[in-house]
């Protein structure tokens, strides 16, 4: 509804306020008058009227505005199905490159996702008034600088879409591994919204490989979500998850998309490669069946595309499964200069050191990872792993039931280069 | 809708001959396409005088109002339907004058 109103009146604030007023009116009147036969249409009509009232109040003396308004008033009602088109316009406006990445993400969640200001503030660990200012400033810039409310032209679309995908992936990641210690560790509302919006973009650009790749990636990660947090609220690494809890329908859809991209013969971008990695994981009935050589090969491909240390870290975790923890540790240690402030680096090191029986060093690494972890379920997981250290001295014995891998947490988050805002990049690792 | 595109200089170098030629070509295109409102080059901060006449008598200060490494050395005023068009033109302008530019809407 906000999208429809924005399209009509070209003003995000006005659209939001009018929508809110319409809902308030509904709450007041429906209990007494009964729910109208078509509640959606009722709300839209009411919101339209409220918006027009507002403009009239604000521009009483402005004849020109009134003329423009009269023109608007005679507009034929939007044809059915135009709603999707309007949501897309709204996404492209919110994700405009003239806005800072943080502003884009916040604005998309607010205007397209319909999240409240406190929810967004919590999701990004900023004060509510600071988040409010960020959104207010972005809206003011859209209005004053006249950032257009439209889907970009065909020639600009590819460049603009990659910016939108980055925002949607950030939204998804925040839902998949919420960064705050006080929020739920998993936020299905955010992951669902990100998937829904990515589907919309895919409807717009069905032949774009990266759009398909991102959708597949999200579906294959989302498919595991029931297995990802234990009843005790502890994050369960991929290798220890009950694969029976995975969502078969989502996996099938994700695999279908990955196959579609492979069949295209076009060189894949990073989302497609990440999706393919997740497809390999979700193809294995048991963790022991995982085709690690294929995963490492895919990471090699990804490293060529994006030589960031975070990708290299994720690759090293896969290397540990293929060539052993010692080889992987040597790789991970070389990344220390750039990743020393990054919790997944310490968590990966801790796990490799644990598997090599170097308990003392492992303990130190776990401590550092726990210090840097934000997600409550991850903190619980890391703490238990740390506290289990010292049960064995000397090289860890591989007994049945003992965790083999499970370096960090399950999630290919904003892996790599996608800007994550200043706070963090990504949660990696299989 | 009008936009101010400021040209940002981060050295004391003036436009070279080839930069000036590229700017001329860009300006002609702007005029031909109907985006041109006005443009000009400016003297550097050394040429600036600040004055404050809010008191009883004007106070003159030799130099810019703020000392910075980067300063505005020229500008375009463009007529464009929205920011996308303005940014596209500004991108061409940046290439032509071989400098960073800043885009701001007139209110």
PDB file of N, CA and C in Angstrom, chain A residues 49-117:
ATOM      1  N   UNK A  49      -7.501   8.905   0.264  1.00  0.00           N
ATOM      2  CA  UNK A  49      -8.258  10.071   0.707  1.00  0.00           C
ATOM      3  C   UNK A  49      -7.482  10.832   1.782  1.00  0.00           C
ATOM      4  N   UNK A  50      -6.899  10.062   2.713  1.00  0.00           N
ATOM      5  CA  UNK A  50      -6.117  10.696   3.790  1.00  0.00           C
ATOM      6  C   UNK A  50      -4.932  11.470   3.208  1.00  0.00           C
ATOM      7  N   UNK A  51      -4.300  10.873   2.203  1.00  0.00           N
ATOM      8  CA  UNK A  51      -3.139  11.534   1.606  1.00  0.00           C
ATOM      9  C   UNK A  51      -3.562  12.838   0.940  1.00  0.00           C
ATOM     10  N   UNK A  52      -4.675  12.778   0.225  1.00  0.00           N
ATOM     11  CA  UNK A  52      -5.163  13.982  -0.455  1.00  0.00           C
ATOM     12  C   UNK A  52      -5.536  15.047   0.570  1.00  0.00           C
ATOM     13  N   UNK A  53      -6.200  14.619   1.654  1.00  0.00           N
ATOM     14  CA  UNK A  53      -6.535  15.559   2.732  1.00  0.00           C
ATOM     15  C   UNK A  53      -5.294  16.266   3.236  1.00  0.00           C
ATOM     16  N   UNK A  54      -4.262  15.439   3.443  1.00  0.00           N
ATOM     17  CA  UNK A  54      -3.026  15.973   3.969  1.00  0.00           C
ATOM     18  C   UNK A  54      -2.427  17.019   3.037  1.00  0.00           C
ATOM     19  N   UNK A  55      -2.360  16.680   1.749  1.00  0.00           N
ATOM     20  CA  UNK A  55      -1.791  17.621   0.780  1.00  0.00           C
ATOM     21  C   UNK A  55      -2.624  18.905   0.775  1.00  0.00           C
ATOM     22  N   UNK A  56      -3.930  18.756   0.839  1.00  0.00           N
ATOM     23  CA  UNK A  56      -4.801  19.942   0.828  1.00  0.00           C
ATOM     24  C   UNK A  56      -4.522  20.813   2.032  1.00  0.00           C
ATOM     25  N   UNK A  57      -4.413  20.144   3.189  1.00  0.00           N
ATOM     26  CA  UNK A  57      -4.140  20.914   4.413  1.00  0.00           C
ATOM     27  C   UNK A  57      -2.834  21.673   4.274  1.00  0.00           C
ATOM     28  N   UNK A  58      -1.819  20.984   3.709  1.00  0.00           N
ATOM     29  CA  UNK A  58      -0.482  21.577   3.667  1.00  0.00           C
ATOM     30  C   UNK A  58      -0.315  22.603   2.557  1.00  0.00           C
ATOM     31  N   UNK A  59      -1.151  22.583   1.568  1.00  0.00           N
ATOM     32  CA  UNK A  59      -0.963  23.459   0.410  1.00  0.00           C
ATOM     33  C   UNK A  59      -2.204  24.282   0.102  1.00  0.00           C
ATOM     34  N   UNK A  60      -2.840  24.758   1.124  1.00  0.00           N
ATOM     35  CA  UNK A  60      -4.108  25.453   0.902  1.00  0.00           C
ATOM     36  C   UNK A  60      -3.988  26.583  -0.100  1.00  0.00           C
ATOM     37  N   UNK A  61      -2.867  27.316   0.001  1.00  0.00           N
ATOM     38  CA  UNK A  61      -2.778  28.491  -0.848  1.00  0.00           C
ATOM     39  C   UNK A  61      -2.070  28.203  -2.170  1.00  0.00           C
ATOM     40  N   UNK A  62      -1.640  27.001  -2.334  1.00  0.00           N
ATOM     41  CA  UNK A  62      -0.834  26.718  -3.512  1.00  0.00           C
ATOM     42  C   UNK A  62      -1.707  26.191  -4.652  1.00  0.00           C
ATOM     43  N   UNK A  63      -2.066  27.103  -5.522  1.00  0.00           N
ATOM     44  CA  UNK A  63      -3.009  26.736  -6.582  1.00  0.00           C
ATOM     45  C   UNK A  63      -2.452  25.675  -7.525  1.00  0.00           C
ATOM     46  N   UNK A  64      -1.178  25.859  -7.826  1.00  0.00           N
ATOM     47  CA  UNK A  64      -0.555  24.918  -8.752  1.00  0.00           C
ATOM     48  C   UNK A  64      -0.674  23.496  -8.232  1.00  0.00           C
ATOM     49  N   UNK A  65      -0.355  23.359  -6.941  1.00  0.00           N
ATOM     50  CA  UNK A  65      -0.436  22.044  -6.316  1.00  0.00           C
ATOM     51  C   UNK A  65      -1.846  21.491  -6.431  1.00  0.00           C
ATOM     52  N   UNK A  66      -2.805  22.378  -6.239  1.00  0.00           N
ATOM     53  CA  UNK A  66      -4.201  21.927  -6.287  1.00  0.00           C
ATOM     54  C   UNK A  66      -4.573  21.409  -7.659  1.00  0.00           C
ATOM     55  N   UNK A  67      -4.046  22.131  -8.657  1.00  0.00           N
ATOM     56  CA  UNK A  67      -4.306  21.673 -10.017  1.00  0.00           C
ATOM     57  C   UNK A  67      -3.715  20.295 -10.240  1.00  0.00           C
ATOM     58  N   UNK A  68      -2.470  20.158  -9.773  1.00  0.00           N
ATOM     59  CA  UNK A  68      -1.790  18.869  -9.933  1.00  0.00           C
ATOM     60  C   UNK A  68      -2.590  17.778  -9.233  1.00  0.00           C
ATOM     61  N   UNK A  69      -3.107  18.137  -8.084  1.00  0.00           N
ATOM     62  CA  UNK A  69      -3.864  17.195  -7.290  1.00  0.00           C
ATOM     63  C   UNK A  69      -5.142  16.774  -8.005  1.00  0.00           C
ATOM     64  N   UNK A  70      -5.799  17.772  -8.587  1.00  0.00           N
ATOM     65  CA  UNK A  70      -7.033  17.469  -9.307  1.00  0.00           C
ATOM     66  C   UNK A  70      -6.741  16.482 -10.429  1.00  0.00           C
ATOM     67  N   UNK A  71      -5.576  16.697 -11.031  1.00  0.00           N
ATOM     68  CA  UNK A  71      -5.145  15.798 -12.085  1.00  0.00           C
ATOM     69  C   UNK A  71      -5.010  14.373 -11.549  1.00  0.00           C
ATOM     70  N   UNK A  72      -4.322  14.290 -10.388  1.00  0.00           N
ATOM     71  CA  UNK A  72      -4.136  12.987  -9.742  1.00  0.00           C
ATOM     72  C   UNK A  72      -5.481  12.339  -9.435  1.00  0.00           C
ATOM     73  N   UNK A  73      -6.391  13.170  -8.979  1.00  0.00           N
ATOM     74  CA  UNK A  73      -7.695  12.660  -8.565  1.00  0.00           C
ATOM     75  C   UNK A  73      -8.424  11.932  -9.696  1.00  0.00           C
ATOM     76  N   UNK A  74      -8.149  12.403 -10.929  1.00  0.00           N
ATOM     77  CA  UNK A  74      -8.852  11.811 -12.065  1.00  0.00           C
ATOM     78  C   UNK A  74      -8.140  10.592 -12.616  1.00  0.00           C
ATOM     79  N   UNK A  75      -6.955  10.300 -12.030  1.00  0.00           N
ATOM     80  CA  UNK A  75      -6.230   9.114 -12.488  1.00  0.00           C
ATOM     81  C   UNK A  75      -7.128   7.893 -12.406  1.00  0.00           C
ATOM     82  N   UNK A  76      -7.099   7.061 -13.437  1.00  0.00           N
ATOM     83  CA  UNK A  76      -7.835   5.802 -13.298  1.00  0.00           C
ATOM     84  C   UNK A  76      -7.171   4.961 -12.217  1.00  0.00           C
ATOM     85  N   UNK A  77      -7.934   4.123 -11.543  1.00  0.00           N
ATOM     86  CA  UNK A  77      -7.323   3.303 -10.508  1.00  0.00           C
ATOM     87  C   UNK A  77      -6.266   2.378 -11.117  1.00  0.00           C
ATOM     88  N   UNK A  78      -5.222   2.066 -10.325  1.00  0.00           N
ATOM     89  CA  UNK A  78      -4.155   1.203 -10.814  1.00  0.00           C
ATOM     90  C   UNK A  78      -4.720  -0.133 -11.269  1.00  0.00           C
ATOM     91  N   UNK A  79      -4.306  -0.593 -12.441  1.00  0.00           N
ATOM     92  CA  UNK A  79      -4.766  -1.922 -12.856  1.00  0.00           C
ATOM     93  C   UNK A  79      -4.236  -2.985 -11.906  1.00  0.00           C
ATOM     94  N   UNK A  80      -4.984  -4.063 -11.793  1.00  0.00           N
ATOM     95  CA  UNK A  80      -4.585  -5.144 -10.893  1.00  0.00           C
ATOM     96  C   UNK A  80      -3.254  -5.719 -11.363  1.00  0.00           C
ATOM     97  N   UNK A  81      -2.417  -6.150 -10.413  1.00  0.00           N
ATOM     98  CA  UNK A  81      -1.125  -6.712 -10.797  1.00  0.00           C
ATOM     99  C   UNK A  81      -0.041  -5.657 -10.842  1.00  0.00           C
ATOM    100  N   UNK A  82      -0.460  -4.399 -10.790  1.00  0.00           N
ATOM    101  CA  UNK A  82       0.515  -3.320 -10.791  1.00  0.00           C
ATOM    102  C   UNK A  82       1.219  -3.213  -9.439  1.00  0.00           C
ATOM    103  N   UNK A  83       0.640  -3.881  -8.436  1.00  0.00           N
ATOM    104  CA  UNK A  83       1.228  -3.828  -7.093  1.00  0.00           C
ATOM    105  C   UNK A  83       2.694  -4.288  -7.134  1.00  0.00           C
ATOM    106  N   UNK A  84       2.945  -5.399  -7.822  1.00  0.00           N
ATOM    107  CA  UNK A  84       4.305  -5.938  -7.897  1.00  0.00           C
ATOM    108  C   UNK A  84       5.235  -4.909  -8.513  1.00  0.00           C
ATOM    109  N   UNK A  85       4.754  -4.321  -9.600  1.00  0.00           N
ATOM    110  CA  UNK A  85       5.549  -3.320 -10.284  1.00  0.00           C
ATOM    111  C   UNK A  85       5.902  -2.183  -9.325  1.00  0.00           C
ATOM    112  N   UNK A  86       4.937  -1.815  -8.500  1.00  0.00           N
ATOM    113  CA  UNK A  86       5.187  -0.701  -7.590  1.00  0.00           C
ATOM    114  C   UNK A  86       6.145  -1.077  -6.477  1.00  0.00           C
ATOM    115  N   UNK A  87       6.060  -2.324  -6.016  1.00  0.00           N
ATOM    116  CA  UNK A  87       7.018  -2.757  -5.007  1.00  0.00           C
ATOM    117  C   UNK A  87       8.428  -2.704  -5.578  1.00  0.00           C
ATOM    118  N   UNK A  88       8.552  -3.091  -6.832  1.00  0.00           N
ATOM    119  CA  UNK A  88       9.864  -3.054  -7.474  1.00  0.00           C
ATOM    120  C   UNK A  88      10.391  -1.627  -7.559  1.00  0.00           C
ATOM    121  N   UNK A  89       9.521  -0.724  -7.960  1.00  0.00           N
ATOM    122  CA  UNK A  89       9.952   0.685  -8.028  1.00  0.00           C
ATOM    123  C   UNK A  89      10.448   1.154  -6.677  1.00  0.00           C
ATOM    124  N   UNK A  90       9.694   0.744  -5.657  1.00  0.00           N
ATOM    125  CA  UNK A  90      10.060   1.167  -4.306  1.00  0.00           C
ATOM    126  C   UNK A  90      11.423   0.590  -3.918  1.00  0.00           C
ATOM    127  N   UNK A  91      11.665  -0.670  -4.269  1.00  0.00           N
ATOM    128  CA  UNK A  91      12.965  -1.281  -3.954  1.00  0.00           C
ATOM    129  C   UNK A  91      14.089  -0.508  -4.646  1.00  0.00           C
ATOM    130  N   UNK A  92      13.882  -0.204  -5.926  1.00  0.00           N
ATOM    131  CA  UNK A  92      14.946   0.483  -6.655  1.00  0.00           C
ATOM    132  C   UNK A  92      15.176   1.890  -6.114  1.00  0.00           C
ATOM    133  N   UNK A  93      14.132   2.530  -5.664  1.00  0.00           N
ATOM    134  CA  UNK A  93      14.303   3.851  -5.060  1.00  0.00           C
ATOM    135  C   UNK A  93      15.081   3.738  -3.752  1.00  0.00           C
ATOM    136  N   UNK A  94      14.673   2.787  -2.914  1.00  0.00           N
ATOM    137  CA  UNK A  94      15.327   2.625  -1.612  1.00  0.00           C
ATOM    138  C   UNK A  94      16.783   2.192  -1.757  1.00  0.00           C
ATOM    139  N   UNK A  95      17.097   1.471  -2.840  1.00  0.00           N
ATOM    140  CA  UNK A  95      18.459   0.961  -3.034  1.00  0.00           C
ATOM    141  C   UNK A  95      19.229   1.814  -4.031  1.00  0.00           C
ATOM    142  N   UNK A  96      18.873   3.071  -4.146  1.00  0.00           N
ATOM    143  CA  UNK A  96      19.549   3.928  -5.121  1.00  0.00           C
ATOM    144  C   UNK A  96      21.019   4.123  -4.745  1.00  0.00           C
ATOM    145  N   UNK A  97      21.914   4.077  -5.752  1.00  0.00           N
ATOM    146  CA  UNK A  97      23.345   4.192  -5.437  1.00  0.00           C
ATOM    147  C   UNK A  97      23.737   5.534  -4.815  1.00  0.00           C
ATOM    148  N   UNK A  98      22.876   6.544  -4.919  1.00  0.00           N
ATOM    149  CA  UNK A  98      23.217   7.829  -4.299  1.00  0.00           C
ATOM    150  C   UNK A  98      23.012   7.782  -2.783  1.00  0.00           C
ATOM    151  N   UNK A  99      22.461   6.676  -2.271  1.00  0.00           N
ATOM    152  CA  UNK A  99      22.276   6.534  -0.823  1.00  0.00           C
ATOM    153  C   UNK A  99      23.352   5.603  -0.269  1.00  0.00           C
ATOM    154  N   UNK A 100      23.781   5.881   0.955  1.00  0.00           N
ATOM    155  CA  UNK A 100      24.779   5.024   1.593  1.00  0.00           C
ATOM    156  C   UNK A 100      24.192   3.630   1.801  1.00  0.00           C
ATOM    157  N   UNK A 101      25.055   2.638   1.806  1.00  0.00           N
ATOM    158  CA  UNK A 101      24.610   1.252   1.940  1.00  0.00           C
ATOM    159  C   UNK A 101      23.725   1.063   3.179  1.00  0.00           C
ATOM    160  N   UNK A 102      24.132   1.641   4.280  1.00  0.00           N
ATOM    161  CA  UNK A 102      23.342   1.474   5.512  1.00  0.00           C
ATOM    162  C   UNK A 102      21.962   2.091   5.353  1.00  0.00           C
ATOM    163  N   UNK A 103      21.921   3.247   4.698  1.00  0.00           N
ATOM    164  CA  UNK A 103      20.640   3.913   4.488  1.00  0.00           C
ATOM    165  C   UNK A 103      19.752   3.074   3.583  1.00  0.00           C
ATOM    166  N   UNK A 104      20.367   2.466   2.571  1.00  0.00           N
ATOM    167  CA  UNK A 104      19.578   1.643   1.650  1.00  0.00           C
ATOM    168  C   UNK A 104      18.937   0.473   2.378  1.00  0.00           C
ATOM    169  N   UNK A 105      19.743  -0.187   3.185  1.00  0.00           N
ATOM    170  CA  UNK A 105      19.240  -1.370   3.883  1.00  0.00           C
ATOM    171  C   UNK A 105      18.117  -0.980   4.841  1.00  0.00           C
ATOM    172  N   UNK A 106      18.360   0.070   5.610  1.00  0.00           N
ATOM    173  CA  UNK A 106      17.356   0.499   6.578  1.00  0.00           C
ATOM    174  C   UNK A 106      16.065   0.923   5.882  1.00  0.00           C
ATOM    175  N   UNK A 107      16.234   1.675   4.820  1.00  0.00           N
ATOM    176  CA  UNK A 107      15.066   2.194   4.106  1.00  0.00           C
ATOM    177  C   UNK A 107      14.276   1.050   3.455  1.00  0.00           C
ATOM    178  N   UNK A 108      14.979   0.085   2.905  1.00  0.00           N
ATOM    179  CA  UNK A 108      14.309  -1.054   2.280  1.00  0.00           C
ATOM    180  C   UNK A 108      13.498  -1.818   3.321  1.00  0.00           C
ATOM    181  N   UNK A 109      14.099  -2.032   4.480  1.00  0.00           N
ATOM    182  CA  UNK A 109      13.377  -2.756   5.533  1.00  0.00           C
ATOM    183  C   UNK A 109      12.163  -1.974   5.997  1.00  0.00           C
ATOM    184  N   UNK A 110      12.313  -0.657   6.075  1.00  0.00           N
ATOM    185  CA  UNK A 110      11.223   0.179   6.563  1.00  0.00           C
ATOM    186  C   UNK A 110      10.100   0.287   5.524  1.00  0.00           C
ATOM    187  N   UNK A 111      10.475   0.675   4.310  1.00  0.00           N
ATOM    188  CA  UNK A 111       9.469   1.021   3.310  1.00  0.00           C
ATOM    189  C   UNK A 111       8.932  -0.200   2.572  1.00  0.00           C
ATOM    190  N   UNK A 112       9.803  -1.148   2.281  1.00  0.00           N
ATOM    191  CA  UNK A 112       9.374  -2.312   1.509  1.00  0.00           C
ATOM    192  C   UNK A 112       9.007  -3.459   2.444  1.00  0.00           C
ATOM    193  N   UNK A 113       9.844  -3.661   3.470  1.00  0.00           N
ATOM    194  CA  UNK A 113       9.602  -4.763   4.393  1.00  0.00           C
ATOM    195  C   UNK A 113       8.584  -4.438   5.470  1.00  0.00           C
ATOM    196  N   UNK A 114       8.329  -3.150   5.674  1.00  0.00           N
ATOM    197  CA  UNK A 114       7.336  -2.752   6.664  1.00  0.00           C
ATOM    198  C   UNK A 114       7.769  -2.965   8.107  1.00  0.00           C
ATOM    199  N   UNK A 115       9.057  -3.123   8.364  1.00  0.00           N
ATOM    200  CA  UNK A 115       9.524  -3.277   9.745  1.00  0.00           C
ATOM    201  C   UNK A 115       9.410  -1.955  10.488  1.00  0.00           C
ATOM    202  N   UNK A 116       9.274  -2.038  11.797  1.00  0.00           N
ATOM    203  CA  UNK A 116       9.195  -0.811  12.576  1.00  0.00           C
ATOM    204  C   UNK A 116      10.595  -0.272  12.827  1.00  0.00           C
ATOM    205  N   UNK A 117      10.633   0.995  13.200  1.00  0.00           N
ATOM    206  CA  UNK A 117      11.916   1.633  13.462  1.00  0.00           C
ATOM    207  C   UNK A 117      12.677   0.894  14.576  1.00  0.00           C
TER     208      UNK A 117
END
